[in-house]
Coordinates of C-alpha atoms and ligand atoms in Angstrom, one line a residue:
X27 CA -18.0 -14.4 5.5
X28 CA -18.0 -10.6 6.5
X29 CA -17.7 -7.9 4.4
X30 CA -15.2 -5.2 5.2
X31 CA -16.5 -1.7 6.2
X32 CA -17.9 -0.3 2.9
X33 CA -16.3 3.2 3.5
X34 CA -18.0 5.9 0.7
X35 CA -17.1 9.2 0.1
X36 CA -18.9 12.0 -1.6
X37 CA -18.2 15.5 -1.9
X38 CA -21.4 18.1 -0.7
X39 CA -22.0 21.7 -0.8
X40 CA -22.2 22.6 3.3
X41 CA -25.9 24.5 3.1
X42 CA -26.7 26.4 5.2
X43 CA -23.2 26.2 6.3
X44 CA -20.5 24.2 7.6
X45 CA -21.3 24.3 11.2
X46 CA -24.8 23.6 10.7
X47 CA -24.0 20.4 8.4
X48 CA -26.0 17.2 9.6
X49 CA -24.2 14.2 10.7
X50 CA -23.1 11.8 13.6
X51 CA -19.7 13.7 13.4
X52 CA -18.1 16.6 11.9
X53 CA -14.2 16.4 11.7
X54 CA -12.3 19.9 11.8
X55 CA -8.6 20.6 11.9
X56 CA -6.4 22.8 13.9
X57 CA -2.9 23.6 14.1
X58 CA -0.9 23.6 17.0
X59 CA 0.6 27.2 16.2
X60 CA -2.4 29.0 14.8
X61 CA -2.7 32.3 16.9
X62 CA -6.1 32.5 16.1
X63 CA -9.0 30.1 15.3
X64 CA -10.0 29.9 12.0
X65 CA -13.5 31.0 10.7
X66 CA -15.1 27.5 11.1
X67 CA -13.6 26.9 14.3
X68 CA -14.8 30.2 15.5
X69 CA -18.5 29.6 14.2
X70 CA -18.6 26.3 15.5
X71 CA -17.2 28.2 19.0
X72 CA -19.5 30.7 19.0
X73 CA -22.6 28.1 18.6
X74 CA -21.1 26.1 21.6
X75 CA -21.1 29.4 23.8
X76 CA -17.3 29.1 23.8
X77 CA -16.9 25.6 24.6
X78 CA -13.8 24.7 21.9
X79 CA -11.8 27.9 23.0
X80 CA -12.4 26.5 26.5
X81 CA -11.1 23.1 25.6
X82 CA -7.9 24.8 24.1
X83 CA -7.4 27.3 27.2
X84 CA -7.5 24.4 29.5
X85 CA -4.8 22.8 27.5
X86 CA -6.8 19.6 27.2
X87 CA -6.7 19.5 23.5
X88 CA -3.2 21.3 22.0
X89 CA -3.9 20.2 18.5
X90 CA -0.5 18.1 18.5
X91 CA -0.3 15.7 15.5
X92 CA -2.6 12.7 16.2
X93 CA -4.2 14.6 19.2
X94 CA -8.1 14.4 19.2
X95 CA -10.8 16.0 21.4
X96 CA -14.9 15.5 20.8
X97 CA -17.0 18.3 21.6
X98 CA -20.7 17.6 21.9
X99 CA -23.1 19.6 19.5
X100 CA -25.7 19.6 22.4
X101 CA -28.4 20.4 19.3
X102 CA -26.7 23.8 18.5
X103 CA -24.6 22.4 15.8
X104 CA -25.8 20.3 13.1
X105 CA -23.4 17.5 14.1
X106 CA -23.9 15.5 17.1
X107 CA -20.4 15.3 17.8
X108 CA -17.4 17.8 16.5
X109 CA -14.0 15.8 16.2
X110 CA -11.1 18.1 16.5
X111 CA -8.0 16.6 15.1
X112 CA -4.7 18.3 15.8
X113 CA -2.7 19.0 12.3
X114 CA 0.7 19.8 14.5
X115 CA 2.9 22.7 13.5
X116 CA 1.9 24.4 10.1
X117 CA 5.2 24.9 8.8
X118 CA 5.8 21.1 9.0
X119 CA 2.5 20.4 7.3
X120 CA 2.0 18.1 4.3
X121 CA -0.6 16.3 2.3
X122 CA 0.4 13.6 4.4
X123 CA -0.6 15.5 7.5
X124 CA -4.2 16.1 5.8
X125 CA -4.5 12.2 4.9
X126 CA -3.6 11.0 8.5
X127 CA -5.8 13.3 10.0
X128 CA -8.7 11.9 7.6
X129 CA -7.8 8.5 8.8
X130 CA -7.9 9.1 12.4
X131 CA -11.3 10.5 11.8
X132 CA -12.4 7.7 10.0
X133 CA -10.9 5.2 12.5
X134 CA -12.8 7.4 15.2
X135 CA -16.0 7.3 13.9
X136 CA -15.9 3.4 13.3
X137 CA -15.2 3.0 16.8
X138 CA -17.7 5.7 18.0
X139 CA -20.1 3.7 15.3
X140 CA -20.5 7.4 13.9
X141 CA -22.4 6.3 10.6
X142 CA -22.2 9.6 8.8
X143 CA -19.2 11.4 8.9
X144 CA -18.9 15.5 7.6
X145 CA -15.1 16.2 7.0
X146 CA -14.1 19.6 6.8
X147 CA -10.3 19.0 7.9
X148 CA -9.2 20.7 4.4
X149 CA -10.7 23.9 5.3
X150 CA -7.6 24.6 8.3
X151 CA -5.1 24.6 5.4
X152 CA -6.5 27.4 3.2
X153 CA -4.9 27.6 -0.1
X154 CA -1.5 25.9 0.7
X155 CA -2.3 23.0 -1.4
X156 CA -4.6 22.5 -4.2
X157 CA -8.4 21.1 -3.3
X158 CA -8.1 18.3 -5.8
X159 CA -4.9 16.9 -3.8
X160 CA -6.6 17.7 -0.7
X161 CA -9.6 15.5 -1.9
X162 CA -7.4 12.9 -3.0
X163 CA -5.6 12.7 0.4
X164 CA -8.8 12.8 2.4
X165 CA -10.4 10.0 0.6
X166 CA -7.2 7.7 0.5
X167 CA -7.1 8.7 4.7
X168 CA -10.9 8.1 5.2
X169 CA -10.5 4.7 3.6
X170 CA -7.3 3.6 5.2
X171 CA -8.7 4.5 8.7
X172 CA -11.9 3.0 8.4
X173 CA -10.4 -0.2 7.6
X174 CA -10.3 -2.9 9.9
X175 CA -10.1 -7.1 9.5
X176 CA -12.5 -9.2 11.1
X177 CA -13.9 -11.3 8.4
X178 CA -13.3 -14.4 10.5
X179 CA -14.7 -13.0 13.6
X180 CA -17.8 -15.0 14.1
X181 CA -19.0 -13.7 17.5
X182 CA -20.9 -10.2 16.0
X183 CA -19.7 -7.2 17.6
X184 CA -22.5 -5.0 18.8
X185 CA -23.9 -2.9 16.2
X186 CA -20.4 -3.1 14.1
X187 CA -20.5 -0.4 11.3
X188 CA -21.3 -2.1 7.8
X189 CA -20.6 1.2 6.0
X190 CA -19.5 4.3 6.5
X191 CA -20.5 7.4 5.0
X192 CA -18.2 10.6 4.5
X193 CA -19.2 13.5 3.4
X194 CA -16.6 16.2 2.4
X195 CA -18.2 19.4 2.6
X196 CA -17.3 22.8 1.6
X197 CA -19.2 25.8 0.6
X198 CA -17.8 27.2 -2.6
X199 CA -19.1 25.7 -5.8
X200 CA -15.4 25.9 -7.8
X201 CA -13.5 24.3 -4.6
X202 CA -16.2 21.5 -4.5
X203 CA -15.4 20.8 -8.2
X204 CA -12.0 20.1 -7.7
X205 CA -12.6 18.3 -4.3
X206 CA -14.5 16.1 -6.4
X207 CA -12.0 15.0 -8.9
X208 CA -9.3 14.7 -6.1
X209 CA -11.8 12.4 -4.1
X210 CA -12.7 10.2 -7.1
X211 CA -9.3 9.2 -7.7
X212 CA -8.8 9.0 -3.8
X213 CA -11.3 6.7 -3.4
X214 CA -10.6 4.4 -6.2
X215 CA -7.1 4.2 -4.7
X216 CA -8.3 3.8 -1.2
X217 CA -10.4 0.8 -1.9
X218 CA -7.8 -0.9 -4.0
X219 CA -5.7 -0.5 -0.6
X220 CA -8.2 -1.9 1.6
X221 CA -8.5 -4.7 -1.0
X222 CA -4.7 -5.4 -0.9
X223 CA -5.2 -5.2 3.0
X224 CA -7.7 -8.1 3.2
X225 CA -6.1 -10.5 0.8
X226 CA -3.0 -9.9 2.8
X227 CA -4.2 -10.7 6.0
X228 CA -6.2 -13.5 4.9
X229 CA -4.0 -16.5 6.4
X230 CA -2.0 -19.2 4.6
X231 CA -4.4 -21.9 5.1
X232 CA -6.9 -19.6 3.2
X233 CA -4.9 -18.1 0.5
X234 CA -2.3 -20.3 -1.3
X235 CA -1.0 -19.9 -4.7
X236 CA -3.9 -21.7 -6.5
X237 CA -6.2 -19.4 -4.4
X238 CA -4.4 -16.1 -5.2
X239 CA -4.4 -17.0 -8.9
X240 CA -8.2 -17.7 -8.6
X241 CA -8.6 -14.2 -7.1
X242 CA -6.4 -12.4 -9.6
X243 CA -8.6 -14.1 -12.3
X244 CA -12.0 -12.8 -10.7
X245 CA -10.1 -9.4 -10.2
X246 CA -9.4 -8.8 -14.2
X247 CA -12.9 -10.5 -15.3
X248 CA -14.4 -7.3 -13.5
X249 CA -12.2 -4.6 -15.0
X250 CA -12.0 -3.8 -18.6
X251 CA -8.6 -4.0 -20.5
X252 CA -7.1 -6.2 -18.3
X253 CA -6.4 -9.9 -19.0
X254 CA -5.0 -12.7 -16.8
X255 CA -2.8 -15.3 -17.5
X256 CA -1.9 -17.9 -15.0
X257 CA 0.7 -20.7 -15.4
X258 CA 0.4 -24.0 -13.0
X259 CA 3.3 -26.6 -12.2
X260 CA 2.9 -28.3 -15.7
X261 CA 3.3 -24.7 -17.7
X262 CA 6.2 -23.6 -15.5
X263 CA 7.8 -26.5 -16.0
X264 CA 7.6 -26.5 -19.8
X265 CA 8.6 -22.8 -19.4
X266 CA 11.6 -23.6 -17.5
X267 CA 11.0 -21.5 -14.4
X268 CA 13.0 -23.4 -12.3
X269 CA 12.9 -20.2 -9.4
X270 CA 9.2 -20.5 -9.0
X271 CA 9.3 -24.6 -9.1
X272 CA 12.1 -24.9 -6.7
X273 CA 10.5 -22.7 -3.8
X274 CA 6.9 -24.1 -4.5
X275 CA 8.4 -27.9 -4.4
X276 CA 7.7 -28.1 -0.8
X277 CA 4.6 -27.6 -0.3
X278 CA 1.4 -29.5 -1.1
X279 CA -0.1 -26.4 -2.6
X280 CA 1.3 -26.2 -6.0
X281 CA 3.2 -23.0 -7.2
X282 CA 1.6 -20.4 -9.6
X283 CA 2.8 -17.7 -11.7
X284 CA 0.2 -14.5 -12.5
X285 CA 0.3 -12.4 -15.1
X286 CA -2.0 -9.5 -15.7
X287 CA -1.8 -7.2 -18.4
X288 CA -3.6 -3.7 -18.5
X289 CA -3.9 -2.4 -22.2
X290 CA -6.3 0.4 -23.0
X291 CA -5.2 0.5 -26.4
X292 CA -4.2 3.4 -28.7
X293 CA -4.5 5.9 -26.0
X294 CA -1.6 4.2 -24.6
X295 CA 0.9 4.7 -27.6
X296 CA 3.9 6.2 -27.0
X297 CA 3.9 5.5 -23.4
X298 CA 6.6 3.4 -21.9
X299 CA 5.3 0.0 -20.8
X300 CA 5.8 -0.3 -17.2
X301 CA 5.9 -4.0 -15.2
X302 CA 5.2 -4.3 -11.7
X303 CA 6.7 -7.3 -10.6
X304 CA 5.6 -8.5 -7.0
X305 CA 6.7 -11.2 -4.6
X306 CA 4.0 -13.6 -3.5
X307 CA 4.9 -15.9 -1.0
X308 CA 2.0 -17.3 0.7
X309 CA 3.6 -18.1 3.5
X310 CA 7.3 -18.4 4.5
X311 CA 8.5 -20.8 7.0
X312 CA 11.9 -20.5 5.4
X313 CA 11.7 -24.1 4.1
X314 CA 14.6 -26.6 5.0
X315 CA 16.5 -23.5 6.2
X316 CA 13.9 -23.4 8.6
X317 CA 13.0 -19.9 10.7
X318 CA 12.7 -19.6 14.5
X319 CA 9.1 -20.0 15.8
X320 CA 8.8 -16.5 17.1
X321 CA 6.7 -14.2 14.9
X322 CA 6.6 -17.2 12.2
X323 CA 2.7 -16.4 11.7
X324 CA 3.6 -12.9 10.4
X325 CA 5.2 -14.8 7.1
X326 CA 1.7 -14.9 5.8
X327 CA 2.2 -11.6 4.9
X328 CA 5.2 -12.2 2.8
X329 CA 2.7 -12.3 -0.3
X330 CA 2.1 -8.6 0.4
X331 CA 4.0 -7.2 -2.8
X332 CA 2.4 -9.6 -5.1
X333 CA -1.0 -8.5 -4.0
X334 CA 0.1 -4.6 -4.0
X335 CA 0.6 -5.2 -7.5
X336 CA -2.8 -6.7 -8.1
X337 CA -4.5 -3.9 -6.2
X338 CA -2.4 -1.4 -8.4
X339 CA -3.5 -2.8 -11.3
X340 CA -7.2 -2.3 -10.1
X341 CA -6.7 1.2 -9.4
X342 CA -5.0 1.9 -12.6
X343 CA -7.6 0.1 -14.7
X344 CA -10.5 1.7 -12.5
X345 CA -8.6 5.1 -13.4
X346 CA -8.4 4.2 -17.0
X347 CA -4.9 5.5 -17.0
X348 CA -3.3 5.8 -20.6
X349 CA -0.5 3.4 -20.0
X350 CA 0.3 -0.2 -20.7
X351 CA 1.3 -2.1 -17.3
X352 CA 1.6 -5.5 -16.5
X353 CA 1.2 -7.3 -13.0
X354 CA 3.2 -10.1 -12.6
X355 CA 3.1 -12.2 -9.7
X356 CA 5.2 -15.3 -9.2
X357 CA 3.8 -17.0 -5.9
X358 CA 5.0 -20.0 -3.7
X359 CA 4.5 -21.5 -0.8
X360 CA 7.7 -21.9 1.1
X361 CA 7.6 -25.2 3.2
X362 CA 10.2 -27.7 4.4
X363 CA 9.3 -31.6 3.3
X364 CA 10.8 -34.3 1.5
X365 CA 10.4 -32.5 -1.7
X366 CA 11.6 -29.5 -0.9
X367 CA 14.4 -27.6 -2.6
X368 CA 17.8 -27.8 -0.2
X369 CA 20.7 -25.9 0.1
X370 CA 23.6 -26.5 -2.0
X371 CA 20.9 -27.3 -5.1
X372 CA 21.9 -25.5 -8.3
X373 CA 18.8 -24.1 -9.9
X374 CA 18.4 -23.1 -13.4
X375 CA 16.3 -20.1 -13.6
X376 CA 14.0 -18.9 -16.3
X377 CA 16.5 -16.3 -17.8
X378 CA 18.9 -19.4 -18.3
X379 CA 21.0 -18.1 -15.4
X380 CA 22.0 -20.9 -12.8
X381 CA 21.8 -20.3 -9.2
X382 CA 23.5 -22.1 -6.0
X383 CA 20.9 -22.1 -3.3
X384 CA 22.4 -21.6 0.1
X385 CA 19.7 -20.8 2.2
X386 CA 16.5 -21.7 1.3
X387 CA 14.6 -18.8 3.3
X388 CA 16.2 -16.5 0.6
X389 CA 13.4 -17.5 -1.5
X390 CA 12.0 -14.3 -2.7
X391 CA 14.7 -13.2 -4.8
X392 CA 14.3 -17.2 -6.4
X393 CA 10.7 -16.5 -7.3
X394 CA 11.4 -12.8 -8.3
X395 CA 14.2 -13.5 -10.9
X396 CA 11.8 -15.5 -12.8
X397 CA 9.2 -13.0 -12.9
X398 CA 12.2 -10.0 -14.0
X399 CA 13.1 -12.2 -16.6
X400 CA 9.5 -12.7 -17.6
X401 CA 8.9 -8.6 -18.0
X402 CA 12.1 -8.6 -19.7
X403 CA 10.9 -11.0 -22.6
X404 CA 7.6 -8.8 -22.6
X405 CA 10.0 -6.2 -23.5
X406 CA 8.9 -4.0 -20.6
X407 CA 10.8 -0.6 -20.9
X408 CA 10.4 0.2 -17.1
X409 CA 10.4 -2.7 -14.1
X410 CA 9.4 -1.6 -10.9
X411 CA 9.5 -4.8 -8.2
X412 CA 8.1 -4.9 -4.8
X413 CA 9.1 -7.9 -2.3
X414 CA 9.0 -8.4 1.6
X415 CA 12.3 -9.0 0.7
X416 CA 15.1 -8.9 3.6
X417 CA 15.1 -9.0 7.4
X418 CA 17.9 -6.7 6.8
X419 CA 15.9 -3.9 5.4
X420 CA 14.1 -3.6 8.6
X421 CA 17.3 -3.6 10.4
X422 CA 18.5 -0.8 8.2
X423 CA 15.5 1.7 8.1
X424 CA 12.9 0.3 10.9
X425 CA 9.3 0.3 10.2
X426 CA 8.4 3.5 8.6
X427 CA 9.9 3.3 5.0
X428 CA 10.7 1.0 2.4
X429 CA 14.0 0.6 0.9
X430 CA 14.7 1.8 -3.1
X431 CA 17.2 0.4 -4.9
X432 CA 17.8 0.9 -8.9
X433 CA 19.8 1.2 -12.0
X434 CA 18.2 4.7 -13.2
X435 CA 18.4 8.0 -11.2
X436 CA 15.1 9.2 -12.9
X437 CA 13.3 6.5 -11.9
X438 CA 14.1 6.3 -8.3
X439 CA 13.5 10.2 -8.5
X440 CA 10.1 9.4 -9.8
X441 CA 9.5 7.1 -7.1
X442 CA 10.8 9.2 -4.6
X443 CA 8.0 12.1 -5.9
X444 CA 5.4 9.2 -6.0
X445 CA 6.3 8.8 -2.2
X446 CA 5.9 12.6 -1.1
X447 CA 2.6 12.3 -2.9
X448 CA 1.1 9.2 -1.7
X449 CA 2.7 9.5 1.8
X450 CA 4.3 5.9 1.3
X451 CA 7.7 6.8 2.2
X452 CA 10.9 5.3 0.5
X453 CA 14.9 5.7 1.4
X454 CA 17.6 4.9 -1.3
X455 CA 19.9 2.5 -0.9
X456 CA 22.7 0.9 -3.0
X457 CA 22.9 -2.0 -5.0
X458 CA 25.9 -1.6 -7.3
X459 CA 28.8 -3.9 -8.3
X460 CA 30.4 -4.2 -4.6
X461 CA 27.3 -6.2 -3.7
X462 CA 26.9 -7.9 -6.9
X463 CA 30.4 -9.1 -6.3
X464 CA 29.2 -10.9 -3.4
X465 CA 26.4 -12.8 -5.0
X466 CA 28.8 -14.6 -7.6
X467 CA 29.4 -18.4 -7.5
X468 CA 32.0 -20.5 -8.1
X469 CA 30.2 -23.4 -9.1
X470 CA 27.1 -21.4 -10.8
X471 CA 26.7 -18.1 -12.3
X472 CA 25.0 -16.7 -8.7
X473 CA 24.6 -17.9 -5.5
X474 CA 21.3 -16.7 -3.3
X475 CA 22.9 -15.1 -0.3
X476 CA 25.8 -13.0 0.1
X477 CA 28.0 -12.2 3.3
X478 CA 26.7 -11.5 6.7
X479 CA 26.4 -7.6 6.1
X480 CA 24.4 -5.4 4.1
X481 CA 21.7 -8.1 3.0
X482 CA 18.7 -5.9 1.7
X483 CA 21.9 -4.5 -0.7
X484 CA 23.0 -7.7 -1.8
X485 CA 19.3 -9.1 -2.4
X486 CA 18.6 -6.2 -4.6
X487 CA 22.1 -6.8 -6.2
X488 CA 20.9 -10.1 -7.0
X489 CA 18.0 -9.1 -8.6
X490 CA 19.4 -6.7 -10.8
X491 CA 21.2 -9.2 -13.0
X492 CA 17.7 -10.0 -14.1
X493 CA 17.0 -7.1 -15.5
X494 CA 18.4 -6.9 -19.3
X495 CA 18.2 -3.5 -20.4
X496 CA 15.3 -2.3 -18.6
X497 CA 15.4 0.8 -16.3
X498 CA 14.6 -1.2 -13.0
X499 CA 13.5 -0.1 -9.4
X500 CA 13.2 -2.3 -6.4
X501 CA 11.4 -2.0 -3.2
X502 CA 12.1 -3.8 -0.2
X503 CA 8.9 -3.4 2.3
X504 CA 10.0 -5.7 4.8
X505 CA 8.6 -4.0 8.0
X506 CA 6.2 -1.4 6.4
X507 CA 4.0 -4.3 5.1
X508 CA 2.8 -4.3 8.6
X509 CA 1.4 -2.6 11.7
X510 CA 1.9 -5.4 14.7
X511 CA -0.2 -3.2 17.0
X512 CA -2.8 -0.8 15.8
X513 CA -2.1 2.9 15.8
X514 CA -4.5 6.3 15.9
X515 CA -5.1 6.0 12.0
X516 CA -4.3 1.9 11.2
X517 CA -5.8 -1.2 12.2
X518 CA -3.4 -4.0 13.4
X519 CA -2.3 -6.0 10.2
X520 CA -1.5 -5.6 6.8
X521 CA -0.6 -1.8 5.8
X522 CA -1.4 -2.4 1.7
X523 CA 2.1 -0.4 1.2
X524 CA 2.8 0.0 -2.0
X525 CA -0.6 0.4 -3.6
X526 CA -0.8 4.2 -3.0
X527 CA 3.0 4.8 -4.0
X528 CA 3.0 2.6 -7.3
X529 CA -0.7 4.4 -8.1
X530 CA 1.0 7.5 -7.6
X531 CA 4.0 7.0 -9.5
X532 CA 1.6 5.6 -12.5
X533 CA -0.6 8.6 -12.3
X534 CA 2.2 10.9 -12.5
X535 CA 3.7 8.8 -15.4
X536 CA 0.4 9.1 -17.4
X537 CA 0.3 12.8 -16.5
X538 CA -2.9 12.6 -14.4
X539 CA -2.6 15.3 -12.1
X540 CA -5.5 14.1 -9.8
Ligands
BES622 N1 10.3 -12.9 4.1 C1 11.7 -12.7 4.4 C2 11.9 -11.1 4.8 C3 11.2 -10.9 5.9 C4 11.8 -10.8 7.3 C5 10.3 -10.0 5.8 C6 11.2 -10.2 8.4 C7 9.3 -9.2 6.8 C8 9.9 -9.5 8.1 C9 12.6 -13.4 3.0 O1 12.5 -14.2 2.4 C10 13.7 -13.9 4.2 O2 13.8 -15.0 5.0 N2 15.0 -13.2 4.3 C11 16.1 -13.9 4.8 C12 17.1 -13.7 4.0 C13 18.8 -14.3 4.3 C14 18.1 -16.0 4.5 C15 19.7 -14.0 3.4 C16 16.4 -12.7 5.8 O3 16.1 -11.6 6.1 O4 16.7 -13.3 7.1
ZN623 ZN1 12.3 -16.3 3.5
ZN624 ZN1 10.6 -14.5 2.3

């Protein structure tokens, strides 16, 4: 099978200068409202006899966000091509502006088959942000933009890049040192996110719950301080994980319960133990409450939450964060069949609580409740779950941000901060008593659907019942898990949403700045 494009970042000292840097493409940023070109733009313009400023004055490139223009070096610059990337209005600029610009540049480089890229985007920002954070944002962005999913395309695209070499360049040694620290963690996170995108993009005939469990075992073998426990159907029965068993009962592929544990020893003492719990439905047909045919193929991505958890454990272990982190991933395939669970069934879940099933398509919460109860039994202080849980969340927030619910204001704030740091946006939503009341059943402890309205909130209120005394937050990533079409900065398909967000949260918690 074809490998994904191997994106590699380094930080290099620009000798003799940035304008002379040798590469297939040099990437330079530009703000919409900059009165005059900055030093680098000026130098390049001078070498090119005013070609850049002419491009600007003709209005062919206005430096709006996501706009790009290419100027050819004509042997006068070190690079064959200069890619100008628009950064929009300076006062609106954030680290995500830089991250996106790097992604756009990497995506263009792949499209143009430019193997070596000199990245000088950060120069446009001056000292607005610290260099380490800029390095991290650029590295995350370059990995994100350089990603595409084509492992099953047999017809070789002529000259498709196997690798992309991105060199972040600067002429100041102190800045280079700072940039390097950021580029190193940004690369770890970027590689983890691309890993997540590939796993999520793989179809349901390739990844079923046993295959996902095998992948998790393989992942753990390659990481220090990570162990992986997998429960098969027999063990799920012995443990009483009724939720996972019920959802998995209609499929020929058995369900699995995956529990990764990262524990770096004494370094993590006195730090809270965090559980990440991710929904991994390898295909969600809806089960007996079957979904309409339209877009059902996208339900191969219903494992995205669980995969974001696996990839975050990879990033956390590779950064050697001083924290204990569980990665808990219940996995099942939700299929209709003679042995499926049915509307009306009453299921005893791992926590002991009983659930009346009124819709088999509300299966995410049925597996997550066992995952949450497992995290509680492991005495985790903080539990964060992540799931493509409800269409209702997409109705509420669209495709731009994830719903964020929880029972602890501080944890919510920490996740909002992580969203700012990572560029993966969240929006707070309620999940309190009113919603919990809707989830009460007359013949069991709970039912698995509420009324017609507020479906994202009732789903979260259901999950809340399984979190014990832990601080808990819930991320509903339905909608943000996928790019239905390619954008300037992203390939079509899985987004890997959550990997940067959760990594940023855990880095902040561990006190790792970059
Ligand atoms: N996996 C879906 C949610 C989903 C929908 C994710 C669209 C991404 C895009 C989930 O299992 C589901 O089917 N939820 C139901 C819940 C309902 C039956 C209460 C839904 O949202 O319709
Ligand atoms: Zn469903
Ligand atoms: Zn689902």
